[in-house]
XYZ file of C-alpha atoms in Angstrom:
643
model
C -220.518 61.845 89.291
C -217.555 64.493 89.858
C -217.691 67.523 90.992
C -217.461 69.707 88.644
C -221.153 67.573 86.908
C -222.819 68.015 90.504
C -226.574 69.066 89.980
C -225.703 70.999 93.412
C -223.236 72.989 95.139
C -222.810 74.087 98.562
C -220.570 77.263 99.074
C -219.582 78.167 102.542
C -217.319 81.239 101.406
C -215.869 82.360 105.106
C -215.846 78.874 106.591
C -211.837 77.202 106.361
C -212.528 74.197 107.936
C -212.704 70.342 106.878
C -214.058 70.646 103.438
C -218.839 69.797 103.283
C -220.468 68.056 100.294
C -224.117 68.987 99.808
C -226.323 65.762 100.010
C -229.767 67.815 100.025
C -232.266 70.508 101.022
C -235.978 70.199 102.331
C -238.033 73.374 103.069
C -240.390 75.438 102.444
C -240.491 79.720 100.864
C -243.698 81.549 101.151
C -244.609 85.431 100.637
C -244.407 87.075 103.565
C -242.675 84.088 105.460
C -239.313 83.744 106.574
C -238.397 80.129 104.784
C -236.771 77.916 106.614
C -234.334 75.443 104.296
C -232.780 71.787 106.468
C -229.687 71.880 104.221
C -227.331 68.117 104.249
C -223.827 68.325 104.534
C -221.262 65.247 104.205
C -218.098 65.386 105.341
C -214.834 62.595 105.854
C -214.253 64.550 109.397
C -216.511 63.677 112.323
C -214.894 66.324 113.877
C -216.153 69.311 112.187
C -216.500 72.772 114.239
C -220.096 73.643 114.648
C -219.807 76.431 116.480
C -217.572 78.031 113.494
C -220.456 77.487 111.190
C -223.282 79.487 113.070
C -224.220 82.809 111.641
C -221.573 81.844 107.933
C -224.079 82.486 104.763
C -224.538 79.358 103.134
C -225.319 79.259 99.235
C -226.889 76.721 97.181
C -226.044 76.028 93.325
C -228.468 74.625 91.672
C -226.633 73.925 87.733
C -229.640 71.850 85.945
C -230.847 74.474 84.391
C -230.544 76.134 80.612
C -230.210 79.399 81.909
C -227.888 80.456 84.685
C -227.287 78.776 87.905
C -229.877 79.811 90.563
C -228.583 80.127 94.037
C -231.045 79.588 97.577
C -228.753 81.901 100.460
C -229.116 82.040 104.370
C -227.619 82.248 107.552
C -227.136 79.057 109.335
C -228.394 79.253 112.619
C -228.156 75.573 113.707
C -226.000 72.959 112.900
C -225.754 69.285 114.523
C -224.165 66.545 113.616
C -226.838 63.505 112.717
C -224.468 60.289 112.046
C -223.353 58.836 109.053
C -224.618 58.811 105.906
C -225.103 54.619 105.752
C -222.880 51.841 106.671
C -219.665 51.122 104.907
C -219.693 55.347 103.834
C -217.321 57.313 104.878
C -218.934 60.135 105.088
C -220.557 61.628 107.611
C -223.594 63.706 108.042
C -223.972 67.331 109.458
C -227.463 69.004 109.402
C -227.541 72.914 109.140
C -230.819 74.978 109.364
C -230.483 78.214 107.241
C -232.880 80.959 107.378
C -232.591 84.668 105.822
C -231.204 87.321 107.836
C -234.165 88.813 108.580
C -234.539 85.637 111.201
C -232.513 87.704 113.771
C -235.435 89.666 114.003
C -237.487 86.746 115.559
C -234.574 86.632 118.448
C -235.047 90.361 120.685
C -237.565 91.455 122.248
C -238.267 95.370 122.867
C -240.558 98.115 123.713
C -239.777 101.155 121.187
C -242.384 104.172 120.290
C -242.364 105.660 116.868
C -243.301 109.308 116.047
C -244.437 110.743 112.958
C -243.475 107.983 110.448
C -244.862 106.296 107.911
C -244.623 102.354 107.741
C -242.102 101.894 105.003
C -240.287 104.458 107.387
C -240.347 102.859 110.563
C -239.393 99.600 109.029
C -235.971 101.223 107.117
C -235.365 102.214 110.792
C -236.319 98.765 112.153
C -234.122 97.295 109.786
C -231.243 99.341 109.694
C -230.245 97.353 113.512
C -229.762 94.021 110.815
C -227.625 93.347 108.518
C -230.206 93.426 105.305
C -229.602 94.273 101.654
C -233.978 95.584 101.088
C -234.919 96.621 97.660
C -238.575 98.291 97.806
C -240.920 98.183 95.111
C -243.659 99.570 96.974
C -246.128 101.979 94.473
C -248.471 103.328 97.409
C -248.297 105.932 99.492
C -249.087 105.521 102.606
C -250.282 107.727 106.052
C -248.092 109.173 108.285
C -248.517 107.646 112.004
C -248.783 109.764 115.081
C -247.914 107.319 117.081
C -247.047 103.748 116.711
C -245.378 101.338 119.088
C -243.172 98.358 119.643
C -244.991 96.771 122.833
C -243.284 93.123 124.298
C -242.897 92.352 121.047
C -239.647 90.864 118.287
C -238.984 93.300 115.564
C -239.940 90.861 113.257
C -243.302 90.452 114.643
C -243.884 94.546 115.393
C -242.867 95.078 111.393
C -244.710 91.915 110.507
C -247.909 93.483 111.984
C -247.489 96.551 110.943
C -246.888 95.766 107.041
C -250.203 93.027 107.004
C -252.113 95.868 108.108
C -250.893 98.201 105.555
C -250.940 95.617 102.824
C -247.219 95.418 102.499
C -246.006 92.298 101.558
C -241.921 90.919 100.598
C -239.882 87.821 99.436
C -236.510 87.156 98.420
C -233.816 87.358 95.993
C -231.477 84.995 96.337
C -227.625 85.329 94.966
C -223.876 83.642 95.413
C -223.230 84.903 98.729
C -226.106 87.072 99.668
C -229.611 87.233 99.214
C -231.601 90.463 99.383
C -235.005 91.290 100.880
C -237.871 92.593 98.186
C -240.318 94.936 99.642
C -244.085 95.141 97.429
C -247.689 95.967 97.433
C -248.388 95.685 94.014
C -248.399 93.311 91.191
C -245.664 95.991 88.981
C -243.446 94.351 92.141
C -242.819 91.008 90.378
C -240.578 89.519 87.676
C -240.413 86.478 85.705
C -237.449 84.669 86.417
C -234.936 84.983 83.939
C -235.095 81.642 81.329
C -238.282 80.590 82.969
C -241.017 83.095 81.216
C -242.855 80.740 80.112
C -242.812 77.224 81.966
C -245.035 74.373 80.202
C -247.184 71.509 81.898
C -246.254 68.280 80.462
C -246.455 64.812 81.629
C -244.308 61.832 80.286
C -246.011 58.575 79.181
C -244.961 57.216 82.176
C -246.444 59.698 84.197
C -244.468 62.206 86.159
C -241.297 63.817 83.421
C -238.805 63.136 86.006
C -236.248 66.128 86.301
C -237.767 67.781 83.092
C -237.451 71.026 83.720
C -241.797 71.873 83.210
C -245.145 71.261 85.439
C -246.194 67.900 86.290
C -249.033 67.986 88.017
C -251.429 70.714 88.091
C -254.728 72.114 90.407
C -257.057 75.297 90.611
C -259.720 76.047 92.972
C -261.836 79.003 93.770
C -263.406 79.562 97.257
C -266.364 81.404 98.858
C -265.031 84.936 100.371
C -266.901 87.983 102.070
C -268.980 89.730 100.290
C -268.659 93.125 101.484
C -265.940 94.107 104.085
C -266.280 97.530 106.054
C -264.541 99.458 109.040
C -265.374 102.373 111.178
C -263.437 103.815 113.755
C -263.344 107.330 116.260
C -261.510 110.722 115.687
C -262.069 112.741 119.471
C -260.715 115.468 117.767
C -263.823 115.096 115.194
C -266.554 113.328 117.471
C -269.358 113.804 114.781
C -267.443 112.865 111.978
C -268.589 109.820 109.593
C -265.836 107.378 109.569
C -267.522 103.611 108.383
C -266.258 102.840 105.653
C -267.965 99.624 102.997
C -266.187 97.950 99.726
C -267.995 95.428 97.671
C -265.753 91.736 97.220
C -265.982 90.963 93.334
C -264.232 87.990 93.793
C -267.000 86.991 96.078
C -269.779 83.737 94.984
C -273.222 85.602 94.208
C -275.117 83.475 96.801
C -272.235 85.087 99.324
C -273.824 87.291 101.995
C -271.551 87.225 104.328
C -270.593 90.667 105.804
C -266.953 91.059 107.714
C -266.773 94.318 110.111
C -263.651 95.726 111.824
C -263.729 98.141 114.765
C -261.592 99.594 115.463
C -260.790 100.182 111.820
C -257.324 101.457 113.100
C -257.442 104.704 111.031
C -258.899 108.155 111.867
C -259.726 109.583 108.592
C -262.359 108.623 105.627
C -259.757 109.179 103.394
C -257.223 106.288 105.078
C -260.486 104.330 105.846
C -261.514 103.774 101.985
C -257.799 102.711 101.658
C -257.693 100.139 104.227
C -261.362 98.068 103.274
C -259.280 98.385 99.383
C -256.152 96.391 101.160
C -259.010 93.976 103.007
C -261.133 93.342 100.433
C -257.788 92.403 98.345
C -256.507 90.510 101.065
C -260.180 88.266 100.487
C -259.605 88.650 96.788
C -256.176 86.747 97.161
C -257.325 83.514 98.531
C -260.488 83.491 96.631
C -259.101 81.710 93.105
C -255.875 80.138 93.464
C -253.492 77.292 91.787
C -250.962 74.493 93.007
C -248.719 71.955 91.494
C -245.734 70.068 91.955
C -242.859 70.723 88.857
C -239.296 69.835 88.183
C -238.375 73.120 87.005
C -236.418 75.358 88.967
C -237.317 78.578 87.919
C -240.313 77.852 89.875
C -239.871 80.561 93.009
C -242.121 82.779 95.678
C -242.051 86.421 94.645
C -241.260 85.315 90.647
C -243.748 84.968 87.563
C -244.648 82.730 85.242
C -246.839 82.118 82.244
C -247.945 78.257 82.531
C -248.353 76.747 78.882
C -249.773 73.560 77.575
C -251.798 73.535 80.280
C -255.134 70.466 80.573
C -257.562 73.465 79.994
C -257.016 76.320 78.173
C -258.431 79.350 80.754
C -255.520 78.560 82.563
C -252.771 78.909 80.002
C -252.388 82.682 81.834
C -249.599 84.073 84.061
C -249.414 83.565 87.537
C -247.634 85.020 90.602
C -245.829 82.042 92.737
C -246.732 82.852 96.292
C -245.510 79.533 98.233
C -243.202 76.630 97.313
C -241.241 73.615 99.120
C -237.987 72.545 98.220
C -236.750 68.840 97.788
C -233.534 68.626 96.561
C -231.198 65.636 96.584
C -228.014 64.722 95.374
C -226.415 62.183 93.755
C -224.150 59.718 95.807
C -220.989 60.357 96.542
C -219.753 56.719 96.556
C -219.095 55.531 93.718
C -220.610 51.698 94.044
C -223.969 53.745 94.901
C -225.907 54.438 91.812
C -228.702 56.615 93.275
C -228.983 59.752 90.722
C -230.289 63.464 91.644
C -233.586 64.668 92.418
C -235.608 68.233 92.859
C -239.086 68.538 93.053
C -240.751 71.341 93.965
C -244.646 71.642 95.527
C -246.108 74.956 94.881
C -249.008 77.356 94.904
C -249.910 80.455 93.023
C -252.240 83.371 92.496
C -253.596 84.929 88.974
C -250.739 87.508 88.644
C -253.429 90.320 87.596
C -254.001 89.642 91.528
C -253.335 92.326 93.941
C -251.830 89.826 96.349
C -252.078 91.330 99.864
C -250.926 89.010 102.786
C -253.571 87.650 105.611
C -253.202 89.219 108.965
C -251.876 86.892 110.941
C -249.109 88.613 113.506
C -251.223 88.642 116.867
C -251.526 92.649 117.353
C -249.950 93.010 120.929
C -252.760 93.642 123.598
C -252.392 95.443 127.409
C -253.348 93.742 130.654
C -254.420 96.355 133.168
C -253.009 99.617 134.098
C -249.410 101.254 134.462
C -247.933 103.978 135.653
C -246.129 107.388 134.028
C -244.210 109.930 134.438
C -245.690 113.316 132.937
C -242.479 114.862 130.611
C -241.837 118.067 129.660
C -239.629 120.550 127.623
C -236.710 121.490 130.435
C -238.484 123.916 132.860
C -241.510 123.504 131.988
C -243.337 122.335 135.352
C -246.801 122.678 133.297
C -246.887 121.307 129.686
C -249.844 120.713 128.075
C -252.477 121.311 124.660
C -256.103 122.643 123.746
C -257.300 119.064 124.880
C -255.451 118.976 127.979
C -253.728 116.377 127.018
C -250.109 115.992 128.432
C -246.754 114.002 127.524
C -245.499 110.830 129.263
C -242.374 109.037 129.847
C -243.706 105.097 130.817
C -241.736 103.105 132.592
C -240.856 100.136 129.798
C -239.131 103.144 127.209
C -235.380 102.867 127.799
C -235.112 105.211 124.386
C -237.453 108.213 125.484
C -235.138 111.409 126.653
C -237.407 112.746 128.934
C -238.934 115.450 127.997
C -242.186 116.244 125.696
C -240.563 114.162 122.395
C -241.238 110.644 124.886
C -243.918 110.108 123.355
C -248.142 111.461 121.869
C -250.291 113.835 123.408
C -252.410 111.757 125.951
C -255.747 112.523 127.016
C -256.611 112.928 130.612
C -259.951 111.120 132.133
C -261.835 113.742 133.686
C -264.552 113.103 136.732
C -267.054 115.476 134.523
C -266.277 116.561 130.821
C -268.432 118.884 128.962
C -268.911 121.498 126.404
C -267.025 123.903 128.352
C -268.077 122.837 131.476
C -266.690 120.017 133.323
C -263.581 119.315 136.173
C -260.231 119.820 135.036
C -256.402 119.852 136.564
C -254.128 118.801 133.964
C -251.082 116.829 135.250
C -247.974 118.510 135.807
C -244.217 117.329 134.502
C -243.004 114.858 137.161
C -246.403 113.648 138.655
C -246.874 109.629 138.152
C -250.049 108.821 136.605
C -252.224 106.122 136.190
C -252.327 104.777 132.067
C -254.568 102.837 130.542
C -255.437 101.585 126.861
C -258.273 102.157 124.958
C -258.979 98.172 123.934
C -256.381 97.261 125.346
C -254.005 99.082 122.072
C -250.777 100.569 123.425
C -251.075 102.797 120.764
C -253.922 104.691 122.224
C -252.947 105.587 125.823
C -255.265 107.226 128.238
C -254.484 108.829 131.844
C -257.321 107.434 134.591
C -255.674 108.413 137.612
C -252.254 109.907 139.749
C -250.732 108.352 142.139
C -248.232 109.676 144.971
C -244.886 108.238 145.539
C -241.500 108.789 147.385
C -240.703 112.082 145.508
C -244.245 113.541 145.626
C -245.426 112.550 148.709
C -249.149 114.206 150.143
C -249.971 117.718 151.292
C -250.576 116.581 154.630
C -248.792 114.024 156.413
C -249.989 110.879 157.273
C -251.121 108.838 158.871
C -251.373 111.702 161.819
C -253.616 113.424 159.401
C -255.743 110.848 158.483
C -259.063 112.481 158.936
C -258.151 115.544 156.511
C -259.224 115.838 152.768
C -259.244 118.462 149.985
C -257.622 119.921 147.265
C -253.886 121.280 147.755
C -252.583 123.295 144.730
C -249.165 124.563 143.859
C -248.152 128.096 142.604
C -247.118 127.232 139.355
C -242.797 126.820 139.653
C -243.374 127.899 142.969
C -242.441 125.806 146.101
C -245.182 123.886 149.024
C -245.682 127.487 150.966
C -246.735 128.632 147.966
C -250.652 127.185 147.321
C -253.932 127.443 146.887
C -256.295 124.776 148.642
C -259.409 123.710 149.892
C -258.891 121.616 153.181
C -261.609 119.554 155.318
C -260.930 118.126 158.634
C -263.237 115.271 159.930
C -261.203 114.954 163.090
C -263.910 114.508 166.112
C -264.224 117.343 167.877
C -262.505 120.225 165.222
C -263.989 119.013 162.497
C -263.031 122.205 160.088
C -263.223 123.570 156.335
C -260.792 125.609 155.328
C -260.047 127.233 151.989
C -256.400 129.783 151.138
C -256.394 131.687 148.197
C -252.599 132.367 147.598
C -253.015 135.950 145.881
C -256.543 136.802 145.137
C -260.020 135.512 145.378
C -262.925 136.092 143.790
C -266.683 135.077 144.121
C -269.845 135.446 142.300
C -273.312 135.217 143.480
C -276.026 135.531 140.930
C -278.832 135.333 142.992
C -279.086 135.379 146.764
C -276.419 134.571 149.482
C -276.717 133.771 153.225
C -274.298 132.797 155.518
C -274.949 131.704 159.289
C -272.268 131.731 161.696
C -273.568 130.039 165.444
C -270.832 131.593 167.442
C -268.080 134.121 166.463
C -267.367 135.253 162.800
C -264.021 137.582 162.787
C -263.358 139.737 159.167
C -260.250 141.363 158.905
C -258.751 143.259 156.201
C -255.340 144.433 155.635
C -255.675 147.509 153.501
C -259.318 148.561 151.752
C -262.506 147.385 151.780
C -265.345 148.399 149.666
C -268.896 147.348 149.965
C -271.666 148.637 147.169
C -274.738 147.398 147.813
C -277.492 147.974 145.253
C -281.131 149.131 146.934
C -281.133 148.453 151.291
C -278.932 147.891 153.699
C -280.052 146.363 157.392
C -277.687 145.367 160.477
C -279.472 143.986 163.602
C -277.230 143.900 166.689
C -278.475 141.516 169.317
C -276.186 143.536 172.110
C -273.329 145.993 171.758
C -271.782 147.158 168.291
C -268.309 149.004 168.302
C -266.918 150.629 165.180
C -263.207 152.272 166.215
C -261.775 154.207 163.441
C -258.192 155.389 163.450
C -258.189 158.212 161.025
C -261.671 160.210 160.008
C -265.034 158.787 159.135
C -267.286 160.871 156.712
C -270.746 159.422 156.262
C -272.804 160.300 154.149
C -276.524 159.420 153.666
C -279.542 159.936 151.114
C -283.351 160.244 152.043
C -282.236 157.631 155.303
C -283.069 158.258 158.812
C -281.056 156.677 161.995
C -283.548 155.788 165.165
C -282.649 154.512 168.164
C -283.769 154.687 171.855
C -279.802 157.231 172.669
C -277.576 157.878 169.871
C -274.436 158.911 171.459
C -271.805 160.573 168.458
C -268.524 161.076 170.027
C -265.305 162.521 168.343
C -262.283 163.297 170.449
C -261.254 166.345 168.299
C -263.606 167.837 165.473
C -266.885 166.702 164.741
C -268.518 167.721 161.389
C -272.415 167.023 160.071
C -273.075 168.518 156.772
C -276.465 168.518 154.916
C -276.472 169.422 151.463
C -280.192 171.097 151.845
C -281.978 171.035 155.311
C -280.777 169.893 158.817
C -283.200 169.206 161.392
C -282.602 168.496 165.109
C -286.014 167.842 166.480
C -285.945 167.022 170.431
C -287.424 168.371 174.124
C -283.985 169.376 174.554
C -281.047 170.870 172.696
C -278.157 171.223 174.110
C -274.796 172.545 171.994
C -271.859 173.068 174.781
C -268.876 174.262 173.806
C -266.659 177.091 173.688
C -268.117 178.214 170.917
C -271.316 177.266 168.217
C -271.818 178.715 164.355
C -274.765 178.263 163.059
C -274.864 179.425 159.316
C -277.717 177.978 157.632
C -279.973 179.843 154.626
C -283.025 178.783 157.855
C -283.039 178.697 160.524
C -286.447 177.140 162.395
C -286.538 176.794 166.017
C -290.611 175.489 166.495
C -291.378 174.740 170.447
C -287.949 174.112 171.660
C -285.350 175.380 174.110
C -282.338 176.210 173.303
C -279.008 175.194 175.968
C -275.887 176.768 175.874
C -273.543 177.116 178.970
C -270.432 179.388 178.578
C -271.038 179.206 174.803
C -270.174 181.714 172.096
C -273.607 180.850 169.900
C -273.777 182.682 166.212
C -276.562 182.415 164.243
C -275.710 183.995 160.505
C -279.432 183.292 158.300
C -280.681 185.615 156.323
C -284.262 183.806 158.234
C -284.384 182.714 161.204
C -287.948 181.611 162.635
C -288.916 181.328 166.299
C -292.018 180.169 167.530
C -291.989 179.264 171.188
C -288.619 179.198 171.229
C -287.208 179.336 174.907
C -283.596 180.330 175.547
C -282.191 179.478 178.540
C -278.094 181.035 178.402
C -275.482 180.115 181.321
C -273.332 182.766 180.401
C -273.953 183.416 176.713
C -273.212 185.379 174.134
C -275.124 185.419 171.192
C -274.750 187.295 168.023
C -277.432 187.727 165.721
């Protein structure tokens, strides 16, 4: 058979080495799966440059069809010389592994953070790094993910699990020299392959109708799937919100009482929960009613629709979506003495086209393994950066793309030893501190700060191990240095046990009821400026020994309804002494001694009863409207008395 009459033709346009001829192709192609074709090529040379073929685009053209040619295209990812075709045959066998361009995304391994993006936006961002032609046929509106992490996984594994979670799936269309990745989420994302809108079921008299363009085997099956699907989750911003969502599976068996419950469901609102439970229900429905068969029609291709005609059962004559295919193609021999004909066979699977097909969730979600550390970050110039929940931003050790500012992560909650409504303990981690981070349910998307640790840049407030007996809390004035701090310190060193508190500026202490302070030995109170003591009722001071009060300038004591009682009382003033009474002043004693150059008594009423007035070299002036003297003894030595 001449090259012009060949059914299958291999084309590698960017390769200019030894000629290669198509011999066979086997491989599988399915929805939401990377196809893998094993293509056997022939060459008269045993010296084909294998390395030169790696990464080249290879197209297999299928011509034995009434419509336009069909193509299968991919990238050569592996090339091998596998021997000779047959004894005496002049052709050498070369085996090429052909995969889609998206296969390159399986070869890396990365950590990356995406914020405030929908899954389609994340897909676009990731796929931009590859030379892949993408066509979007998405019809749903997707939620915005505040925080989404690619964690220790390939780009392909990352986008695969996201698509599976959202119910997005894909297939490939093939063209000469290329292929296209088609993203879809509904039955409207599929067409029939031109010329193969209707495919007949047909058997020849001898059984299989070899190489006729039809379906030769047809099987249908129904399977039991869970009758009810439900999910729940939690959002700390709405801790009392009811997020439980459930949906019945209309395709379940009447006797099936099984319920599939998922927690966490991966959402934070009731609307999101309703959408995801619908996707989970459609995922199960996609596996309830299935069909499979074998065909020689090249129009069988995953992602395309066809209508079956002339089926053994009339109810099977309807539209189907092809979900998977296994190809077996072989070209006739190039040896003139060999009469081996060309063959092509396709085994396939399908579901009713009316079903909203959803991908199975087969890609593992990454899990963290124990705590890790990260650095607290914030905007330039900020030493404290937090929100109303006391959350902070982080830069993880594995995040090589982060800028190290407040855009590096989501807001991350901080664990506390006590947390209640307007009570508890709080200390907001500051920019530059190293914190210990764990993840709720091991989910990289849900970090939680559980502790803090020192490092060489951030050392403890005391010198260790010399001060190992010390413990306490030392703060730092915002944007200040080590000398600007509040602290509470306890020292357990034998013989010098101590408790110290320091307020860098002001300190306020409020006691709602009683306070008792007991000092075993000495107490020193030093006030740099003013001290005000206000007592609402009584004040009592008991001194076991002496009391000394020294005033550099004046002392004014104002007393209302209070007395001073002591065995001896001495009031000394180096200059002036003033004792003032607003209404009445009484001095009572066996002797009343006034000593000085001049003594003036100017009351409204002066009463002296059974008392002695001793005046020594003193001028005594009594100015009064009324003076009452009873049994008054007046002793004067050089006394001048004015009345």
